[in-house]
CSV table of C-alpha atoms and ligand atoms in Angstrom, one decimal:
chain,number,residue,atom,x,y,z
A,119,UNK,CA,110.6,138.4,107.1
A,120,UNK,CA,106.9,137.8,106.5
A,121,UNK,CA,105.0,137.1,109.6
A,122,UNK,CA,101.6,135.7,110.1
A,123,UNK,CA,100.0,132.9,112.0
A,124,UNK,CA,97.4,132.0,114.6
A,125,UNK,CA,97.5,131.5,118.3
A,126,UNK,CA,94.9,130.1,120.5
A,127,UNK,CA,94.5,128.7,124.0
A,128,UNK,CA,94.9,124.9,124.4
A,129,UNK,CA,93.2,123.4,127.5
A,130,UNK,CA,95.8,121.8,129.7
A,131,UNK,CA,95.6,118.6,131.8
A,132,UNK,CA,94.6,116.1,129.1
A,133,UNK,CA,95.5,112.5,130.0
A,134,UNK,CA,97.7,111.2,127.2
A,135,UNK,CA,99.4,107.9,126.2
A,136,UNK,CA,102.9,106.8,127.2
A,137,UNK,CA,103.6,105.1,123.9
A,138,UNK,CA,103.3,106.3,120.4
A,139,UNK,CA,102.9,103.8,117.5
A,140,UNK,CA,103.2,104.7,113.9
A,141,UNK,CA,100.7,101.8,113.0
A,142,UNK,CA,98.1,103.6,115.2
A,143,UNK,CA,98.7,106.8,113.3
A,144,UNK,CA,98.1,105.2,109.9
A,145,UNK,CA,94.7,103.7,111.0
A,146,UNK,CA,93.5,107.0,112.3
A,147,UNK,CA,94.6,109.1,109.3
A,148,UNK,CA,92.5,109.2,106.2
A,149,UNK,CA,94.5,108.5,102.9
A,150,UNK,CA,95.2,111.5,100.5
A,151,UNK,CA,93.1,109.6,97.8
A,152,UNK,CA,89.8,110.0,99.7
A,153,UNK,CA,86.8,111.7,98.1
A,154,UNK,CA,84.7,114.4,99.9
A,155,UNK,CA,82.1,111.8,100.9
A,156,UNK,CA,84.8,109.4,102.3
A,157,UNK,CA,86.4,112.3,104.2
A,158,UNK,CA,83.1,113.4,105.6
A,159,UNK,CA,82.3,109.8,106.8
A,160,UNK,CA,85.8,109.4,108.3
A,161,UNK,CA,85.6,112.6,110.3
A,162,UNK,CA,82.0,111.9,111.3
A,163,UNK,CA,83.2,108.6,112.8
A,164,UNK,CA,85.4,110.7,115.0
A,165,UNK,CA,82.5,113.0,116.0
A,166,UNK,CA,83.7,115.8,113.7
A,167,UNK,CA,81.3,117.7,111.2
A,168,UNK,CA,81.8,118.2,107.6
A,169,UNK,CA,82.4,121.9,108.2
A,170,UNK,CA,85.1,121.0,110.8
A,171,UNK,CA,86.6,118.7,108.3
A,172,UNK,CA,86.9,121.5,105.8
A,173,UNK,CA,88.2,123.9,108.5
A,174,UNK,CA,90.9,121.4,109.7
A,175,UNK,CA,92.0,120.7,106.2
A,176,UNK,CA,93.3,124.2,106.3
A,177,UNK,CA,96.3,122.9,108.4
A,178,UNK,CA,97.8,122.0,105.0
A,179,UNK,CA,98.7,125.7,104.8
A,180,UNK,CA,101.9,124.6,106.5
A,181,UNK,CA,104.3,121.7,106.1
A,182,UNK,CA,105.5,119.4,103.4
A,183,UNK,CA,104.5,116.2,101.7
A,184,UNK,CA,106.5,113.2,100.4
A,185,UNK,CA,106.2,112.8,96.6
A,186,UNK,CA,104.7,109.4,97.1
A,187,UNK,CA,101.5,110.9,98.7
A,188,UNK,CA,100.4,112.5,95.4
A,189,UNK,CA,102.6,111.1,92.5
A,190,UNK,CA,99.6,109.1,91.4
A,191,UNK,CA,98.1,112.4,90.3
A,192,UNK,CA,101.1,113.2,88.1
A,193,UNK,CA,102.0,110.0,86.3
A,194,UNK,CA,99.4,107.3,86.3
A,195,UNK,CA,96.1,108.9,87.3
A,196,UNK,CA,93.3,106.3,87.5
A,197,UNK,CA,95.5,103.8,85.6
A,198,UNK,CA,96.1,106.1,82.7
A,199,UNK,CA,99.5,107.3,81.8
A,200,UNK,CA,98.4,110.9,82.2
A,201,UNK,CA,97.9,113.4,85.0
A,202,UNK,CA,94.8,114.3,87.1
A,203,UNK,CA,92.8,116.6,84.8
A,204,UNK,CA,91.6,118.5,87.8
A,205,UNK,CA,95.2,119.5,88.7
A,206,UNK,CA,96.4,122.9,87.4
A,207,UNK,CA,98.8,122.0,84.5
A,208,UNK,CA,101.4,124.6,85.5
A,209,UNK,CA,101.4,123.3,89.1
A,210,UNK,CA,101.5,119.8,87.8
A,211,UNK,CA,104.6,120.6,85.7
A,212,UNK,CA,106.4,122.1,88.7
A,213,UNK,CA,105.5,119.1,90.9
A,214,UNK,CA,106.9,116.8,88.1
A,215,UNK,CA,110.3,118.6,88.2
A,216,UNK,CA,110.4,118.2,92.0
A,217,UNK,CA,109.2,114.6,91.9
A,218,UNK,CA,110.7,112.9,88.9
A,219,UNK,CA,108.8,109.8,87.6
A,220,UNK,CA,110.4,106.6,88.9
A,221,UNK,CA,112.6,108.3,91.4
A,222,UNK,CA,113.7,106.0,94.1
A,223,UNK,CA,114.6,108.9,96.5
A,224,UNK,CA,111.9,108.4,99.3
A,225,UNK,CA,113.2,111.6,101.0
A,226,UNK,CA,111.9,114.0,98.4
A,227,UNK,CA,109.4,116.4,99.8
A,228,UNK,CA,107.5,119.5,98.5
A,229,UNK,CA,105.8,122.3,100.4
A,230,UNK,CA,102.0,121.8,100.5
A,231,UNK,CA,101.2,125.6,100.2
A,232,UNK,CA,104.3,126.7,98.1
A,233,UNK,CA,103.4,130.5,98.3
A,234,UNK,CA,103.7,130.6,102.1
A,235,UNK,CA,104.7,127.1,103.4
A,236,UNK,CA,105.5,128.2,106.9
A,237,UNK,CA,102.7,130.7,107.6
A,238,UNK,CA,99.3,129.7,109.0
A,239,UNK,CA,97.1,131.7,106.7
A,240,UNK,CA,94.3,130.8,104.3
A,241,UNK,CA,96.7,130.0,101.5
A,242,UNK,CA,95.5,126.4,101.5
A,243,UNK,CA,92.0,127.5,100.4
A,244,UNK,CA,93.4,129.9,97.8
A,245,UNK,CA,95.4,127.0,96.4
A,246,UNK,CA,92.4,124.7,96.3
A,247,UNK,CA,90.3,127.3,94.4
A,248,UNK,CA,93.1,127.6,91.8
A,249,UNK,CA,93.2,123.8,91.4
A,250,UNK,CA,96.5,123.7,93.2
A,251,UNK,CA,95.5,121.5,96.1
A,252,UNK,CA,98.2,119.0,96.3
A,253,UNK,CA,96.1,115.8,97.3
A,254,UNK,CA,93.0,114.4,95.9
A,255,UNK,CA,91.6,114.9,99.4
A,256,UNK,CA,92.2,118.7,99.1
A,257,UNK,CA,90.9,119.2,95.5
A,258,UNK,CA,87.8,117.0,96.2
A,259,UNK,CA,86.5,119.8,98.5
A,260,UNK,CA,85.4,121.7,95.3
A,261,UNK,CA,83.3,118.8,94.0
A,262,UNK,CA,80.5,119.2,96.6
A,263,UNK,CA,78.5,122.6,96.7
A,264,UNK,CA,78.5,122.7,100.5
A,265,UNK,CA,82.2,122.2,101.0
A,266,UNK,CA,83.1,124.3,97.9
A,267,UNK,CA,81.2,127.2,99.6
A,268,UNK,CA,83.1,126.7,102.8
A,269,UNK,CA,86.4,126.7,100.9
A,270,UNK,CA,85.5,130.0,99.3
A,271,UNK,CA,84.3,131.5,102.6
A,272,UNK,CA,87.6,130.5,104.3
A,273,UNK,CA,89.7,131.8,101.5
A,274,UNK,CA,88.0,135.2,101.7
A,275,UNK,CA,87.8,135.5,105.5
A,276,UNK,CA,91.0,134.6,107.4
A,277,UNK,CA,89.4,135.8,110.7
A,278,UNK,CA,86.5,133.5,110.3
A,279,UNK,CA,88.8,130.5,109.4
A,280,UNK,CA,91.2,131.1,112.3
A,281,UNK,CA,88.3,131.2,114.8
A,282,UNK,CA,86.8,128.1,113.4
A,283,UNK,CA,90.2,126.3,113.2
A,284,UNK,CA,91.0,127.1,116.8
A,285,UNK,CA,87.6,125.7,118.0
A,286,UNK,CA,87.9,122.6,115.9
A,287,UNK,CA,91.5,121.9,117.1
A,288,UNK,CA,90.3,122.1,120.7
A,289,UNK,CA,87.5,119.8,119.9
A,290,UNK,CA,89.9,117.3,118.2
A,291,UNK,CA,92.1,117.5,121.3
A,292,UNK,CA,89.0,116.2,123.3
A,293,UNK,CA,88.8,113.0,121.3
A,294,UNK,CA,90.0,109.7,122.7
A,295,UNK,CA,91.2,111.1,125.9
A,296,UNK,CA,92.4,108.6,128.4
A,297,UNK,CA,90.6,108.5,131.7
A,298,UNK,CA,91.2,107.2,135.2
A,299,UNK,CA,94.6,105.9,135.8
A,300,UNK,CA,95.3,105.3,132.1
A,301,UNK,CA,98.3,107.2,130.6
A,302,UNK,CA,99.5,110.4,132.2
A,303,UNK,CA,99.3,114.2,132.1
A,304,UNK,CA,102.4,115.4,130.5
A,305,UNK,CA,104.5,118.2,132.1
A,306,UNK,CA,105.7,118.9,128.5
A,307,UNK,CA,103.2,118.1,125.8
A,308,UNK,CA,105.8,117.0,123.4
A,309,UNK,CA,107.4,114.2,125.5
A,310,UNK,CA,106.3,111.6,128.0
A,311,UNK,CA,107.1,112.3,131.6
A,312,UNK,CA,110.6,111.0,132.7
B,1312,LIG,C1,91.3,115.9,105.6
B,1312,LIG,C2,92.0,114.7,105.7
B,1312,LIG,C3,93.5,114.7,105.6
B,1312,LIG,C4,94.3,114.1,104.7
B,1312,LIG,C5,93.8,113.1,103.7
B,1312,LIG,C6,95.7,114.4,105.0
B,1312,LIG,C7,96.7,113.9,104.4
B,1312,LIG,C8,98.1,114.3,104.6
B,1312,LIG,C9,99.2,113.8,103.8
B,1312,LIG,C10,99.2,112.7,102.8
B,1312,LIG,C11,100.3,114.5,104.2
B,1312,LIG,C12,101.7,114.4,103.7
B,1312,LIG,C13,102.4,113.2,104.4
B,1312,LIG,C14,103.8,112.9,103.7
B,1312,LIG,O1,103.8,112.5,102.6
B,1312,LIG,O2,104.8,113.2,104.3
B,1312,LIG,C15,99.9,115.4,105.2
B,1312,LIG,C16,100.7,116.4,105.9
B,1312,LIG,C17,100.3,117.2,106.9
B,1312,LIG,N1,99.0,117.2,107.5
B,1312,LIG,FE1,97.4,116.3,106.7
B,1312,LIG,N2,95.7,115.3,106.1
B,1312,LIG,C18,94.4,115.6,106.5
B,1312,LIG,C19,94.0,116.4,107.5
B,1312,LIG,C20,94.8,117.0,108.3
B,1312,LIG,C21,94.5,117.7,109.6
B,1312,LIG,C22,93.1,117.7,110.1
B,1312,LIG,C23,95.6,118.3,110.1
B,1312,LIG,C24,95.7,119.1,111.3
B,1312,LIG,C25,94.7,119.8,111.9
B,1312,LIG,C26,96.7,118.0,109.1
B,1312,LIG,C27,98.0,118.5,109.3
B,1312,LIG,C28,99.0,118.1,108.5
B,1312,LIG,C29,100.3,118.7,108.6
B,1312,LIG,C30,100.8,119.9,109.6
B,1312,LIG,C31,101.1,118.2,107.6
B,1312,LIG,C32,102.6,118.4,107.3
B,1312,LIG,C33,103.6,117.5,108.1
B,1312,LIG,C34,105.0,117.8,107.9
B,1312,LIG,O3,105.3,118.9,107.3
B,1312,LIG,O4,105.8,117.0,108.1
B,1312,LIG,N3,96.2,117.2,108.1
B,1312,LIG,N4,98.5,115.3,105.4
């Protein structure tokens, strides 16, 4: 089996909420249709820099996406009947077989970094450079000279990216922390205390 990944220390003792609402997640997450300027503004509103935005986007080296998050790039891009011209045609063809037009199966998912979907590597940046970023919000990073340079740097320097990613994740973990008596410090970070 192929191995790879990244480990870093996570500061403990953060006060966290007792309830989790899907509606709160959707207002705090940027949509996959965002452009680089919209993403930069969105992250800036959270106190994160553009470089941190590019660094954190590398999380899309693992995991899966539902077809609905990108099917607009395959079938009716910008109101046309065609596909997004910035998407690699071979990749688009493969996505179309995995996500047939008009499918009513809302459970269909595809890996975001097909070459190594469960390994935390720089595969995401390599994909983006090949016009194989799954979302508009991934591919848009090539449209700005600064973010395009960061994509190339991360693609070519896994050590640099992993260090920046660990720092940015720790910084993100310090956002919106509850204080005083609000919430609780979890004994197990995945679940509320019983
Ligand atoms: C830059 C802005 C971002 C946008 C627009 C975005 C958008 C998305 C979308 C649309 C999906 C697929 C959801 C679905 O259809 O099931 C997804 C999945 C995912 N995202 Fe992001 N994301 C962003 C940043 C991040 C960041 C900062 C992280 C973490 C550091 C992250 C981690 C993940 C992971 C791990 C998944 C896979 C979840 C799974 O496999 O179930 N994303 N993202």
